[in-house]
mmCIF file of C-alpha atoms in Angstrom:
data_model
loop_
_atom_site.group_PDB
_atom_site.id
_atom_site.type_symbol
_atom_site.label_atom_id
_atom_site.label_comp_id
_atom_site.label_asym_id
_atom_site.label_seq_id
_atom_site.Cartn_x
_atom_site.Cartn_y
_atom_site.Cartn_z
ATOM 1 C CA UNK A 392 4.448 -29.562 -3.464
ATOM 2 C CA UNK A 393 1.914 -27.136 -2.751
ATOM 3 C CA UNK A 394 4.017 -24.635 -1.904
ATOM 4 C CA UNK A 395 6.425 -25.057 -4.920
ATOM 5 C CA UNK A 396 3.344 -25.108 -7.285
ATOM 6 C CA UNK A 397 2.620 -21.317 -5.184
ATOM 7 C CA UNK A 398 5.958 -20.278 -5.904
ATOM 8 C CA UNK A 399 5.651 -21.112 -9.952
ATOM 9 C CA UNK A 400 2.288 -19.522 -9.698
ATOM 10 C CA UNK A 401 4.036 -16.379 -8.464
ATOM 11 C CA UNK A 402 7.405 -16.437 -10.864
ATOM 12 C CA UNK A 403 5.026 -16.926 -13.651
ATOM 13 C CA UNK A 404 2.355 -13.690 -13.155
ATOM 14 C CA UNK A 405 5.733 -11.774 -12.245
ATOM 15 C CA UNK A 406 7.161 -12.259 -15.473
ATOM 16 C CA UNK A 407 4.415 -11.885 -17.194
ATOM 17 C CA UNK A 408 3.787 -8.158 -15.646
ATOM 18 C CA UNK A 409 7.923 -7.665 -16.364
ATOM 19 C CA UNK A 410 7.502 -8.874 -20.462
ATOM 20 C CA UNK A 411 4.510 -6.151 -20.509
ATOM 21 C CA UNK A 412 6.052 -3.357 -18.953
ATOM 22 C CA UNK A 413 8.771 -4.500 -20.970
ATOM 23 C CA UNK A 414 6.844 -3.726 -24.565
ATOM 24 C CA UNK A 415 4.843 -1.083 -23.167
ATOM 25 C CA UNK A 416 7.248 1.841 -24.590
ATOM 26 C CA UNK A 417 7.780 0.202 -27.814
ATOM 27 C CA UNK A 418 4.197 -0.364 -28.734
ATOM 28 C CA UNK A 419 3.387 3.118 -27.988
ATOM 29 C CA UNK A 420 5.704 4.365 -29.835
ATOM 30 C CA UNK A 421 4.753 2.391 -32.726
ATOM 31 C CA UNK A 422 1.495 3.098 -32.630
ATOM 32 C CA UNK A 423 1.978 6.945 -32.337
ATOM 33 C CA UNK A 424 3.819 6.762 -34.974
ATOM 34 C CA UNK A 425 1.339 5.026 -37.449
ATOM 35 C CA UNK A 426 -1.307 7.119 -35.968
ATOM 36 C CA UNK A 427 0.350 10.504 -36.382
ATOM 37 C CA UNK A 428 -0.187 12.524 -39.735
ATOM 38 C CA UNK A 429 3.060 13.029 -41.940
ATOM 39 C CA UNK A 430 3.109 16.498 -42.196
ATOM 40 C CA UNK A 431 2.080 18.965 -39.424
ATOM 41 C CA UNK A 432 1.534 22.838 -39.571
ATOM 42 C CA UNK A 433 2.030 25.244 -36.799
ATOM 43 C CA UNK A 434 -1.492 25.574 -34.607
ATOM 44 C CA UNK A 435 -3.365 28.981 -34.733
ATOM 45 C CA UNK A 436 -3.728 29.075 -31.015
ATOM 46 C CA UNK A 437 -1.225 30.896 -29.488
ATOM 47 C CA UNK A 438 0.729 29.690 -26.384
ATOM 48 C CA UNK A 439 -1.461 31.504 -24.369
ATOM 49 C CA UNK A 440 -4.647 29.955 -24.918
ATOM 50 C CA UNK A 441 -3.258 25.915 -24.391
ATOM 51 C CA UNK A 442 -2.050 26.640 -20.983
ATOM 52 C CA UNK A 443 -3.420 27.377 -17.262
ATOM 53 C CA UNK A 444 -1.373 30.700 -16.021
ATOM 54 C CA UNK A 445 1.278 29.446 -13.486
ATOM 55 C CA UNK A 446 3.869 31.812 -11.465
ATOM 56 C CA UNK A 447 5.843 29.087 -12.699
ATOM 57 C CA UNK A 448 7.684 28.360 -16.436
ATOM 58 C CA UNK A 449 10.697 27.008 -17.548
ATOM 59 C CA UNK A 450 13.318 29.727 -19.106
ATOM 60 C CA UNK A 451 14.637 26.515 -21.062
ATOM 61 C CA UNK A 452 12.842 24.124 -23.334
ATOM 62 C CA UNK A 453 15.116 21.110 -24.755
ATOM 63 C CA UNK A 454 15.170 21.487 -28.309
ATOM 64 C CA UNK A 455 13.089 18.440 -29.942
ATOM 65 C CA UNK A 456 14.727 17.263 -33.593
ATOM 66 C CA UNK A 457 11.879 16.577 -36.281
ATOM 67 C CA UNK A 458 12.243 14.956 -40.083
ATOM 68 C CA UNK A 459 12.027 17.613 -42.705
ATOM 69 C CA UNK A 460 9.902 17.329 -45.702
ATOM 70 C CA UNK A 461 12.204 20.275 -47.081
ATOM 71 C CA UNK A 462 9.116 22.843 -48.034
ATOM 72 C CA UNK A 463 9.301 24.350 -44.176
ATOM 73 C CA UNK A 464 6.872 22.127 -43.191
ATOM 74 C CA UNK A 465 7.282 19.602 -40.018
ATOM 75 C CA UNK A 466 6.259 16.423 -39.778
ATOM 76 C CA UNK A 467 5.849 13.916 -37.056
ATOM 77 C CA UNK A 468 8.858 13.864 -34.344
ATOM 78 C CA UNK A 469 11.242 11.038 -34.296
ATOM 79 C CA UNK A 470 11.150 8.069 -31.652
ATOM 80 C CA UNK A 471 14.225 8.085 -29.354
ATOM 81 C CA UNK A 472 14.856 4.596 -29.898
ATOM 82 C CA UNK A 473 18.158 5.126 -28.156
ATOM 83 C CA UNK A 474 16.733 6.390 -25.115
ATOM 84 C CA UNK A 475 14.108 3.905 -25.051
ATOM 85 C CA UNK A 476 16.849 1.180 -24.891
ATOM 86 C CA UNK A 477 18.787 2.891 -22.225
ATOM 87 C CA UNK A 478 15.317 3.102 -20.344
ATOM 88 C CA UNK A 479 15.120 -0.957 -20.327
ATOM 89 C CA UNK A 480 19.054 -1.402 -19.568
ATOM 90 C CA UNK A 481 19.100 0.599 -16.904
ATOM 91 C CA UNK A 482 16.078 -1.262 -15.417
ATOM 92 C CA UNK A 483 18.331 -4.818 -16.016
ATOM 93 C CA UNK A 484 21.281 -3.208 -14.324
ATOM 94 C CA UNK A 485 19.459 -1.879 -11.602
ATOM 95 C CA UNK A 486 17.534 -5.329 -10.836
ATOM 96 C CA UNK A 487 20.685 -7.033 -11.402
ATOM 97 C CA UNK A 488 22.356 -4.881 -8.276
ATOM 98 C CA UNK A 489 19.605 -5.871 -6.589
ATOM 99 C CA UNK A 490 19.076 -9.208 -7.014
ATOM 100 C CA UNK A 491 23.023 -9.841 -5.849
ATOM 101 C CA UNK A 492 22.590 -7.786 -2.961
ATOM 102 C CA UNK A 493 19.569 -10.116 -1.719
ATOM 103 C CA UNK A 494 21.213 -12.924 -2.389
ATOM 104 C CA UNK A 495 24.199 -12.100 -0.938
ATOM 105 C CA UNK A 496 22.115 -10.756 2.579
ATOM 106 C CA UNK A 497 20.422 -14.493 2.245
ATOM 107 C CA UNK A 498 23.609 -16.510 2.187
ATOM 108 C CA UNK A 499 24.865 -14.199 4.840
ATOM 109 C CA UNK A 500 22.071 -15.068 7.130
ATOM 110 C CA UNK A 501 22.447 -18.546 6.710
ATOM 111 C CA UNK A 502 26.051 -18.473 7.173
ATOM 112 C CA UNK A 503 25.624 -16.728 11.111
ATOM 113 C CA UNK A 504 22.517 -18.331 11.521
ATOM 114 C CA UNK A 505 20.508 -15.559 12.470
ATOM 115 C CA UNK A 506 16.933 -16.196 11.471
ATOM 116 C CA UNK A 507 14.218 -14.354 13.760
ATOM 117 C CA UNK A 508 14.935 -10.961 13.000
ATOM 118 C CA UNK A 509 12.398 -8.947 14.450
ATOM 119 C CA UNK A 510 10.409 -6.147 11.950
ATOM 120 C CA UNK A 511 12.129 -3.404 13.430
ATOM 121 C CA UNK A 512 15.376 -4.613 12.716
ATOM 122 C CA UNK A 513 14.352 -5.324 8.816
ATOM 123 C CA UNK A 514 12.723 -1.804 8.589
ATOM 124 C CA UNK A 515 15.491 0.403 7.747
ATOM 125 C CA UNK A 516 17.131 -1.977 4.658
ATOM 126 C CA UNK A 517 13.609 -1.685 2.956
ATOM 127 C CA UNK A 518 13.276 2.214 4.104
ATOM 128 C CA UNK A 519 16.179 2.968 2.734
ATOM 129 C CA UNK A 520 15.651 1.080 -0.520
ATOM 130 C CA UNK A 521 12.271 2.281 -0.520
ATOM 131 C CA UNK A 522 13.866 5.894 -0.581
ATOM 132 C CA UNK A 523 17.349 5.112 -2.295
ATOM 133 C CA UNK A 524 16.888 2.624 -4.779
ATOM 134 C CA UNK A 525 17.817 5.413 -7.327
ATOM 135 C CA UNK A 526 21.765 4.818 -6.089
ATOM 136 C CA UNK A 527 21.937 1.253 -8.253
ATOM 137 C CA UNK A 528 19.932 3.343 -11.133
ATOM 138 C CA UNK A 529 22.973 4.451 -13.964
ATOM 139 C CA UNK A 530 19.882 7.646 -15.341
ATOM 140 C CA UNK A 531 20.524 10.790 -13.776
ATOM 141 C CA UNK A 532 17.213 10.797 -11.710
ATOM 142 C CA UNK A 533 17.325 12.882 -9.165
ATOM 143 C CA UNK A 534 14.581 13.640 -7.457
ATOM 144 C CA UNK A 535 12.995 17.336 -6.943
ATOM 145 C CA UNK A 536 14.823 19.015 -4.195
ATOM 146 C CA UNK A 537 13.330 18.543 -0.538
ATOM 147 C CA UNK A 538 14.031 22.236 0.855
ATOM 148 C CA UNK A 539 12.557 24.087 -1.568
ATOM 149 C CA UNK A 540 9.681 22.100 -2.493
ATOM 150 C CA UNK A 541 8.393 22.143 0.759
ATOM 151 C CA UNK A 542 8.961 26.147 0.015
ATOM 152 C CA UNK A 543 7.272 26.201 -3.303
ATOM 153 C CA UNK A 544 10.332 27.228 -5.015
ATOM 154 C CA UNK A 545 11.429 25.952 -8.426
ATOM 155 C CA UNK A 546 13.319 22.586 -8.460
ATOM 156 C CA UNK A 547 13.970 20.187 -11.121
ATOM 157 C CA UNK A 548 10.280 17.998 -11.444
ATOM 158 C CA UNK A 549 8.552 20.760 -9.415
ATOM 159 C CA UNK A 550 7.543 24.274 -10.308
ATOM 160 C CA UNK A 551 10.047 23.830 -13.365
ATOM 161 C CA UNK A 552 6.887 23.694 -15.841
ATOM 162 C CA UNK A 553 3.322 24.873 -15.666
ATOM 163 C CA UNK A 554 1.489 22.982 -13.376
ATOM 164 C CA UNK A 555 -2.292 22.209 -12.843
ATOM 165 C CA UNK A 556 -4.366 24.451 -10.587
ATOM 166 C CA UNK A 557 -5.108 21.560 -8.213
ATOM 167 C CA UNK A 558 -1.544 20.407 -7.721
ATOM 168 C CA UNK A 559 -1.213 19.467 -3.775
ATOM 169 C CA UNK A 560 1.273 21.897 -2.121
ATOM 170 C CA UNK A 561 5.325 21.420 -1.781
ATOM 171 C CA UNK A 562 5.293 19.834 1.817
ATOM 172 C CA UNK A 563 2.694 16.951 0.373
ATOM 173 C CA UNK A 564 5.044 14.900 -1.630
ATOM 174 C CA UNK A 565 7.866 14.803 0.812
ATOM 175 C CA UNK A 566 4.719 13.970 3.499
ATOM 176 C CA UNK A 567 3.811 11.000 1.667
ATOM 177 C CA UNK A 568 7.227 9.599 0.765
ATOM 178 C CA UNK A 569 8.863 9.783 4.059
ATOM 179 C CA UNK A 570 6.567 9.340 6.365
ATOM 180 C CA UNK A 571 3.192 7.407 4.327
ATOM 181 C CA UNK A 572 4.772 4.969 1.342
ATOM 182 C CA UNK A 573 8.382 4.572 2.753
ATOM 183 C CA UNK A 574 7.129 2.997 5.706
ATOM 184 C CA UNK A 575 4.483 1.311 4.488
ATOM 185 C CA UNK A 576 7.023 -0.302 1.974
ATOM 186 C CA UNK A 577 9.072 -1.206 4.496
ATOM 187 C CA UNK A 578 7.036 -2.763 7.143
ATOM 188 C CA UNK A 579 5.214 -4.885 4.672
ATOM 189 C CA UNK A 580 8.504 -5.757 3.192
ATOM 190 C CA UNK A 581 9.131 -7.285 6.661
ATOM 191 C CA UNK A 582 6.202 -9.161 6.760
ATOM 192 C CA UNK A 583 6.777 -10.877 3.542
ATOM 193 C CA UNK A 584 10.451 -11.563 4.532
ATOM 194 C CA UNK A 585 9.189 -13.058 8.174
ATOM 195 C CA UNK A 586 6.203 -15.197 6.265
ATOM 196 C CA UNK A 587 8.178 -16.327 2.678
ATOM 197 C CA UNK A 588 10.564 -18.489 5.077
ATOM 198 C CA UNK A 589 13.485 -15.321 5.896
ATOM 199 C CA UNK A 590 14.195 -14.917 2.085
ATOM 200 C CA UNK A 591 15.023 -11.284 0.861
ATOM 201 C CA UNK A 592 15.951 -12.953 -2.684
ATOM 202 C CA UNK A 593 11.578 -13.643 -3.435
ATOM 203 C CA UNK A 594 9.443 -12.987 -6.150
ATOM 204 C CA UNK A 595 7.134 -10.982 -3.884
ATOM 205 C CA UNK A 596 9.688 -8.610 -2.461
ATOM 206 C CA UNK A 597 11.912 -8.308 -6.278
ATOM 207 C CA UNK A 598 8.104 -6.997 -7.528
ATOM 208 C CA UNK A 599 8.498 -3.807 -5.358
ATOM 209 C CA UNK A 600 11.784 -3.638 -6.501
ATOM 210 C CA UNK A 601 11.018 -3.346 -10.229
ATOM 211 C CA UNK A 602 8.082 -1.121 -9.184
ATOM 212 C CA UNK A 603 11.311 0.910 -7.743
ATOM 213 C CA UNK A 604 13.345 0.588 -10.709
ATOM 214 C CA UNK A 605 10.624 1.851 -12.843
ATOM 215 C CA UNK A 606 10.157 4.562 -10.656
ATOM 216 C CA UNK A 607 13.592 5.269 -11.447
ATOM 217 C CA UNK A 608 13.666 5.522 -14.867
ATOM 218 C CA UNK A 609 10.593 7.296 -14.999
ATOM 219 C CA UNK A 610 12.207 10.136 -12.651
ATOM 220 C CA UNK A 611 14.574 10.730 -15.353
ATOM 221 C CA UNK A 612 11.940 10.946 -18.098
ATOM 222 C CA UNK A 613 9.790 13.467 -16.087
ATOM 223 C CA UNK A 614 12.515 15.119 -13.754
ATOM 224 C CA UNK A 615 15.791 15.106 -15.333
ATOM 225 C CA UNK A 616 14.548 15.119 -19.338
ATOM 226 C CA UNK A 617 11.231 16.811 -18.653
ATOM 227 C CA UNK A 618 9.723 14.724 -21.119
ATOM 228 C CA UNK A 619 6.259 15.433 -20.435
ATOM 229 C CA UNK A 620 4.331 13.172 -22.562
ATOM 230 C CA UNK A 621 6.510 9.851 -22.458
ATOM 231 C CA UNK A 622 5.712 10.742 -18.538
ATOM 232 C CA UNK A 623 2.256 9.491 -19.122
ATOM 233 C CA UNK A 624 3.200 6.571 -20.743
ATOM 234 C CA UNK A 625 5.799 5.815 -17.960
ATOM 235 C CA UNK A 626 3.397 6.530 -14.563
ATOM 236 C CA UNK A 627 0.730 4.208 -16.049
ATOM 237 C CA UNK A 628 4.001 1.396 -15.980
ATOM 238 C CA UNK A 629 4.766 2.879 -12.280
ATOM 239 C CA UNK A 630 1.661 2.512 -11.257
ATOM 240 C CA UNK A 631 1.178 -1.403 -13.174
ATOM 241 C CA UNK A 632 4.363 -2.495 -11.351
ATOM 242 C CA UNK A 633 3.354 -1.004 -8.008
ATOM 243 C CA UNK A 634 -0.496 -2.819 -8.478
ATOM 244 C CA UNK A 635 1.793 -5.994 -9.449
ATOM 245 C CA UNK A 636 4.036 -5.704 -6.158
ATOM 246 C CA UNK A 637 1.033 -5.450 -3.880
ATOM 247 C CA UNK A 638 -1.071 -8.520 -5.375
ATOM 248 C CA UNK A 639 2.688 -10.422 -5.223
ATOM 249 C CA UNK A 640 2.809 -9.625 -1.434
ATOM 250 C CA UNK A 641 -0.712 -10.735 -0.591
ATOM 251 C CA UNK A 642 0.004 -13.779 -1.968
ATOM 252 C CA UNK A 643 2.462 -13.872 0.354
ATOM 253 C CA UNK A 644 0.455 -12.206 3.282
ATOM 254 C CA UNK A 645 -2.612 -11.018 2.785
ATOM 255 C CA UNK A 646 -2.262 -8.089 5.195
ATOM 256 C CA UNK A 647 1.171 -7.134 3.806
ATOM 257 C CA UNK A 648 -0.504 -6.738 0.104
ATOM 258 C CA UNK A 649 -3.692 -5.035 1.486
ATOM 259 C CA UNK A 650 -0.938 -2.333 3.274
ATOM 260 C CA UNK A 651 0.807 -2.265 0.204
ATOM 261 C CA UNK A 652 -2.028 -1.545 -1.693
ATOM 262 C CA UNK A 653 -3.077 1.621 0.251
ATOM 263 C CA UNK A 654 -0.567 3.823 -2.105
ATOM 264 C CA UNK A 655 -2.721 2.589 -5.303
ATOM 265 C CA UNK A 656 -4.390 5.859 -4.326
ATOM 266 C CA UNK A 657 -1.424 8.303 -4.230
ATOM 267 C CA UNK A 658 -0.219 6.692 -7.777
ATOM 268 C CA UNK A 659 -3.800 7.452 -9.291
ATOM 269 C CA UNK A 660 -3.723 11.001 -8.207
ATOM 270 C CA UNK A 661 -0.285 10.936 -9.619
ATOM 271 C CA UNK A 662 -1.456 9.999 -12.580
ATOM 272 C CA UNK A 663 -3.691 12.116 -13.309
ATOM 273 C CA UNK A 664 -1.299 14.820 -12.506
ATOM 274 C CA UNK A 665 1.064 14.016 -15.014
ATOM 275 C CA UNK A 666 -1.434 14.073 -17.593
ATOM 276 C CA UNK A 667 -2.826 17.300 -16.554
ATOM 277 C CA UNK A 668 0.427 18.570 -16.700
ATOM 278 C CA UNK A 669 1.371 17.149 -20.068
ATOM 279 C CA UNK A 670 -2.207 18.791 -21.278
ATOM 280 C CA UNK A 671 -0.882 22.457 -20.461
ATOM 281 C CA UNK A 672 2.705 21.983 -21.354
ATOM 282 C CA UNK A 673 2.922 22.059 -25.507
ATOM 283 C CA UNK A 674 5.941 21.503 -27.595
ATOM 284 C CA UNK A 675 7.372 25.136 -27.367
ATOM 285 C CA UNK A 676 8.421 24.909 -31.235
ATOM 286 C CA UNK A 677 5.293 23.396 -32.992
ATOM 287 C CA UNK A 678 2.505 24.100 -29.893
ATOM 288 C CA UNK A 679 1.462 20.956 -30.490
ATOM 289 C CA UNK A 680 1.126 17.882 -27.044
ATOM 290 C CA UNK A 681 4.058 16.252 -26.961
ATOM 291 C CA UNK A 682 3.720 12.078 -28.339
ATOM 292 C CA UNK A 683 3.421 9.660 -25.942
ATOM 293 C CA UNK A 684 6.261 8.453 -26.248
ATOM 294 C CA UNK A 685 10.132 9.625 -26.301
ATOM 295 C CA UNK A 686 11.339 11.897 -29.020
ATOM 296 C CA UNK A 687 14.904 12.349 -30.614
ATOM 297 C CA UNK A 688 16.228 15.887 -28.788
ATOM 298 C CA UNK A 689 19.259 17.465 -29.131
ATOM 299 C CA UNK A 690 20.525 16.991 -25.659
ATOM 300 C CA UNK A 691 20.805 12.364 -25.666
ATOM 301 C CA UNK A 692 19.604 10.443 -23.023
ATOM 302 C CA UNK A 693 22.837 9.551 -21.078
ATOM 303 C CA UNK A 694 23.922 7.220 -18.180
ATOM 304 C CA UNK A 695 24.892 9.044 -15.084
ATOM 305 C CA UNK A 696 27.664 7.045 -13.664
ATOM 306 C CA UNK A 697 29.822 7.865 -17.078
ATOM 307 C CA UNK A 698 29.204 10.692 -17.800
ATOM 308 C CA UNK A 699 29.364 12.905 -14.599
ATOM 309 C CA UNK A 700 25.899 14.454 -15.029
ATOM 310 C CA UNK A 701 25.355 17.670 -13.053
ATOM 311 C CA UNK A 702 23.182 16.727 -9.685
ATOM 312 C CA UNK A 703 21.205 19.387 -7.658
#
């Protein structure tokens, strides 16, 4: 009974972390948009003065679709509500993928019996996911480009936009996702399954995957859309899920949260990054920060698998 009443206790603070990631998007967008002034002019500054210099700009800018007031003035930009919806769906489908997947490794366990797999052998399904999950994603989020961020050369999410002075180099990020968060995932993804009874279909481990299907989505936003101030909005959800996924696993095992929770540092200084970034990177037609929240654009949020998007 205990242990049932532990279970509940888990299910219960999951979903409650899901429903307010769920309405986090929303609620900024409605409150941006009360908050906002109807009409906007065009800043005095010039570009110039708003940014940090950077060897590195974008020769593109999407083009960002605002209401009209019909005197030449601008007023505040549209919320994507489209995109926004696509956001959450692809989330479901994603966590639907996954959830059949574990449940379908679980009943094919008990079927050939096998139940003391060893960590090692457990490792590379969570790696993989850990580094992959973006495959049962529909978004076109691809990640920046391994090779030539590790040579400091442009790639989509990296050196595509002007970036803060204190941004770590290229070989850093591919550093800590290979060989610091993957495995970390991983292993204490095998300590959950060995302690939670040999169950990949758990509350505990389906946490880390939302924190990955978040992840996902918010790739697309920053990477593939390069919208730089629903970004901030989004890694502040990345970085909820991923505190969510590590106090799920230490209820499971307290060592496997405490490793888990070792990346809480990475995702600050992520953080923070994005919002630098946002800071220096102004609407190129009005100057102005970009909302926190997604804008209508002419170029539509789109799902990948239908529509053949372009890949690097």
């Amino acid at each position: 009974l205990r242990f049932k009443n532990r279970i509940a206790m888990r299910v219960l603070t999951s979903h409650a972390i899901l429903a307010l990631l769920s309405v986090s998007f929303v609620g900024s967008t409605v409150a941006f948009t009360l908050s906002r002034p109807a009409i906007s002019t065009f800043p005095q500054k010039p570009w110039s003065a708003v940014t940090e210099p950077s060897p590195f700009r974008s020769t593109t800018t999407p083009t960002r679709l605002h209401e009209s007031t019909g005197s030449g003035l601008e007023t505040a930009p549209v919320a994507d509500y489209d995109a926004l919806l696509k956001y959450h769906a692809a989330i479901a489908i994603q966590m639907g993928l996954i959830c059949g997947i574990f449940k379908g490794l679980d009943i094919g366990v008990d079927l050939v019996g096998i139940q003391d797999i060893p960590a090692w052998g457990l490792f590379p399904i969570f790696y993989a996911l850990s580094l992959k999950s973006r495959t049962l994603n529909p978004l076109d989020n691809q990640r920046p480009n391994l090779k030539n961020a590790v040579e400091g050369e442009q790639s989509r999410g990296f050196g595509d936009r002007a970036m803060p002075s204190w941004t770590p180099p290229g070989p850093v990020f591919p550093i800590m996702w290979l060989l610091v968060i993957g495995p970390i995932r991983a292993y204490s993804s095998a300590l959950v399954w060995e302690a939670n009874g040999h169950h990949f279909f758990d509350p505990a481990i389906l946490a880390l995957m939302f924190h990955l299907a978040v992840g996902d989505v918010w790739n697309t936003m920053n990477n593939s859309e390069q919208r730089f101030g629903a970004s901030v909005t989004g890694v502040l959800c990345v970085t909820a899920s991923a505190l969510n996924a590590a106090y799920q696993y230490y209820t499971v095992d307290e060592f496997a949260g405490n490793l888990l929770g070792l990346p809480m540092i990475w995702f600050a200084v992520a953080a923070s990054l994005i919002t630098a970034t946002w800071k220096i990177n102004p609407d190129s037609t009005t100057g102005e920060l970009e909302p926190l929240y997604p804008t209508v654009r002419e170029r539509k949020t789109t799902f990948a698998w239908f529509s053949g998007s372009d890949s690097e």
